[in-house]
Short mmCIF file of C-alpha atoms in Angstrom, two decimals:
data_model
loop_
_atom_site.label_atom_id
_atom_site.label_comp_id
_atom_site.label_asym_id
_atom_site.label_seq_id
_atom_site.Cartn_x
_atom_site.Cartn_y
_atom_site.Cartn_z
CA MET A 660 9.78 60.23 -80.71
CA ALA A 661 11.78 63.47 -80.73
CA ILE A 662 15.18 61.82 -81.26
CA THR A 663 16.32 59.73 -84.23
CA LEU A 664 19.75 58.08 -83.84
CA VAL A 665 21.80 57.45 -86.98
CA ASN A 666 25.09 55.86 -88.01
CA PRO A 667 25.73 57.50 -91.40
CA GLY A 668 27.67 55.68 -94.08
CA GLY A 669 31.29 56.78 -94.15
CA LEU A 670 31.61 56.87 -90.34
CA PRO A 671 32.48 53.90 -88.14
CA GLU A 672 29.69 52.10 -86.29
CA ILE A 673 30.38 52.10 -82.57
CA ASP A 674 28.60 49.51 -80.43
CA VAL A 675 27.74 51.76 -77.49
CA TYR A 676 26.47 54.88 -79.28
CA ARG A 677 25.35 56.33 -82.62
CA GLN A 678 27.30 59.01 -84.44
CA VAL A 679 24.39 61.42 -84.95
CA SER A 680 21.14 62.32 -83.25
CA ILE A 681 18.43 64.26 -85.05
CA ALA A 682 16.13 66.18 -82.73
CA SER A 683 12.64 67.24 -83.74
CA GLY A 684 11.05 68.02 -80.37
CA SER A 685 10.19 71.35 -78.85
CA LYS A 686 11.43 71.11 -75.24
CA LEU A 687 15.14 70.98 -74.43
CA VAL A 688 16.28 69.30 -71.21
CA PHE A 689 19.79 69.95 -69.92
CA VAL A 690 20.90 67.62 -67.13
CA ALA A 691 23.79 68.83 -65.00
CA GLY A 692 26.74 66.49 -64.67
CA GLN A 693 25.69 63.64 -62.42
CA VAL A 694 28.20 62.00 -60.11
CA ALA A 695 27.85 58.81 -58.07
CA TRP A 696 25.83 60.29 -55.22
CA ASP A 697 22.73 58.77 -53.73
CA ALA A 698 19.78 60.97 -52.75
CA ASP A 699 21.53 61.87 -49.47
CA GLY A 700 24.75 63.01 -51.17
CA VAL A 701 26.71 59.90 -50.19
CA THR A 702 29.09 58.55 -52.84
CA VAL A 703 28.03 55.14 -54.15
CA GLY A 704 30.80 52.73 -55.16
CA GLU A 705 34.55 52.91 -55.05
CA ASP A 706 35.33 51.63 -58.56
CA LEU A 707 34.55 53.02 -61.99
CA ALA A 708 31.89 50.42 -62.84
CA ALA A 709 29.84 51.07 -59.69
CA GLN A 710 30.14 54.82 -60.05
CA ALA A 711 29.24 54.76 -63.75
CA GLU A 712 26.14 52.74 -62.93
CA GLN A 713 25.06 55.27 -60.28
CA CYS A 714 25.75 58.22 -62.60
CA TYR A 715 23.51 56.77 -65.31
CA LEU A 716 20.78 56.01 -62.75
CA ASN A 717 21.01 59.62 -61.56
CA VAL A 718 20.76 60.89 -65.14
CA ALA A 719 17.61 58.77 -65.56
CA THR A 720 16.14 60.27 -62.38
CA ALA A 721 16.88 63.80 -63.58
CA LEU A 722 15.41 63.08 -67.01
CA ALA A 723 12.24 61.65 -65.49
CA ALA A 724 11.76 64.84 -63.46
CA ALA A 725 11.57 66.69 -66.79
CA GLY A 726 9.22 64.16 -68.39
CA ALA A 727 12.03 62.60 -70.41
CA SER A 728 13.95 59.31 -70.59
CA PHE A 729 17.08 57.97 -72.23
CA ALA A 730 15.04 57.60 -75.42
CA ASP A 731 14.94 61.41 -75.55
CA VAL A 732 18.68 61.97 -75.02
CA ALA A 733 20.35 63.74 -77.93
CA LYS A 734 23.86 63.91 -76.45
CA LEU A 735 25.86 62.57 -73.51
CA ASN A 736 29.15 63.89 -72.15
CA VAL A 737 31.14 61.56 -69.91
CA HIS A 738 34.07 62.80 -67.85
CA VAL A 739 36.39 60.19 -66.31
CA VAL A 740 39.23 60.99 -63.93
CA ASP A 741 42.68 59.93 -65.19
CA TRP A 742 41.18 58.21 -68.24
CA THR A 743 43.18 55.53 -70.01
CA PRO A 744 41.78 53.08 -72.58
CA ASP A 745 42.25 50.13 -70.20
CA LYS A 746 39.39 51.58 -68.11
CA MET A 747 36.88 51.04 -70.93
CA PRO A 748 35.70 47.57 -69.74
CA LEU A 749 34.80 48.96 -66.29
CA LEU A 750 33.04 51.96 -67.81
CA LEU A 751 31.03 49.74 -70.15
CA GLU A 752 30.20 47.34 -67.32
CA GLY A 753 28.71 50.16 -65.27
CA ILE A 754 26.73 51.53 -68.21
CA GLU A 755 25.42 48.05 -69.05
CA ARG A 756 24.35 47.43 -65.44
CA ALA A 757 22.47 50.74 -65.34
CA ALA A 758 20.88 50.05 -68.73
CA ALA A 759 19.70 46.64 -67.53
CA ARG A 760 18.22 48.12 -64.35
CA LEU A 761 16.47 50.86 -66.34
CA GLY A 762 15.43 48.64 -69.25
CA VAL A 763 17.02 50.99 -71.78
CA THR A 764 19.84 51.15 -74.29
CA PRO A 765 21.64 54.51 -73.93
CA ALA A 766 22.89 54.93 -77.49
CA ALA A 767 22.91 58.70 -78.01
CA PRO A 768 26.05 60.31 -79.40
CA ALA A 769 28.57 60.55 -76.58
CA THR A 770 31.82 62.33 -75.87
CA LEU A 771 34.26 60.70 -73.45
CA LEU A 772 36.73 63.09 -71.85
CA GLY A 773 39.60 62.34 -69.51
CA VAL A 774 39.85 64.90 -66.72
CA ALA A 775 42.37 65.51 -63.94
CA ALA A 776 39.76 65.67 -61.16
CA LEU A 777 36.09 66.19 -60.37
CA ASP A 778 34.31 67.94 -57.50
CA VAL A 779 35.61 65.65 -54.73
CA PRO A 780 38.49 63.15 -54.77
CA GLU A 781 36.30 60.04 -54.46
CA HIS A 782 34.32 60.80 -57.63
CA LEU A 783 35.73 58.98 -60.66
CA ILE A 784 33.09 59.86 -63.29
CA GLU A 785 30.51 62.49 -64.16
CA VAL A 786 27.81 62.17 -66.82
CA GLU A 787 25.75 65.02 -68.31
CA ALA A 788 22.91 64.77 -70.80
CA THR A 789 20.95 66.90 -73.23
CA ALA A 790 17.49 65.65 -74.19
CA VAL A 791 14.73 66.79 -76.53
CA VAL A 792 11.08 66.07 -75.80
CA ASP A 793 8.05 66.54 -78.07
#
């Protein structure tokens, strides 16, 4: 396994991700920000949970094309339109649904950023990933 996830002493333990990832692989995979499009470019879902689920499924598809999976992800960046903390339950719901469908636990270090807008008005979230593969 090219990625080791760690919660070092002295930093808080967060349920949905680890504070540090240690990469030892030789191939880097950079996944462009994925929005809630299906394969035909049609937006899937109108709420944050549905769109988060589709984004994570799209990230998994992109990773697989490079011979990687969520187990190889060293870092996630999540961009949410008009972020406020009260949106966290919907975000987590979508991530949990995608994780259940994929049979994974996406726990890589993650950065959550509130943004004013994304590429089109109906997109509420975008997720990008960096992975390392042996």
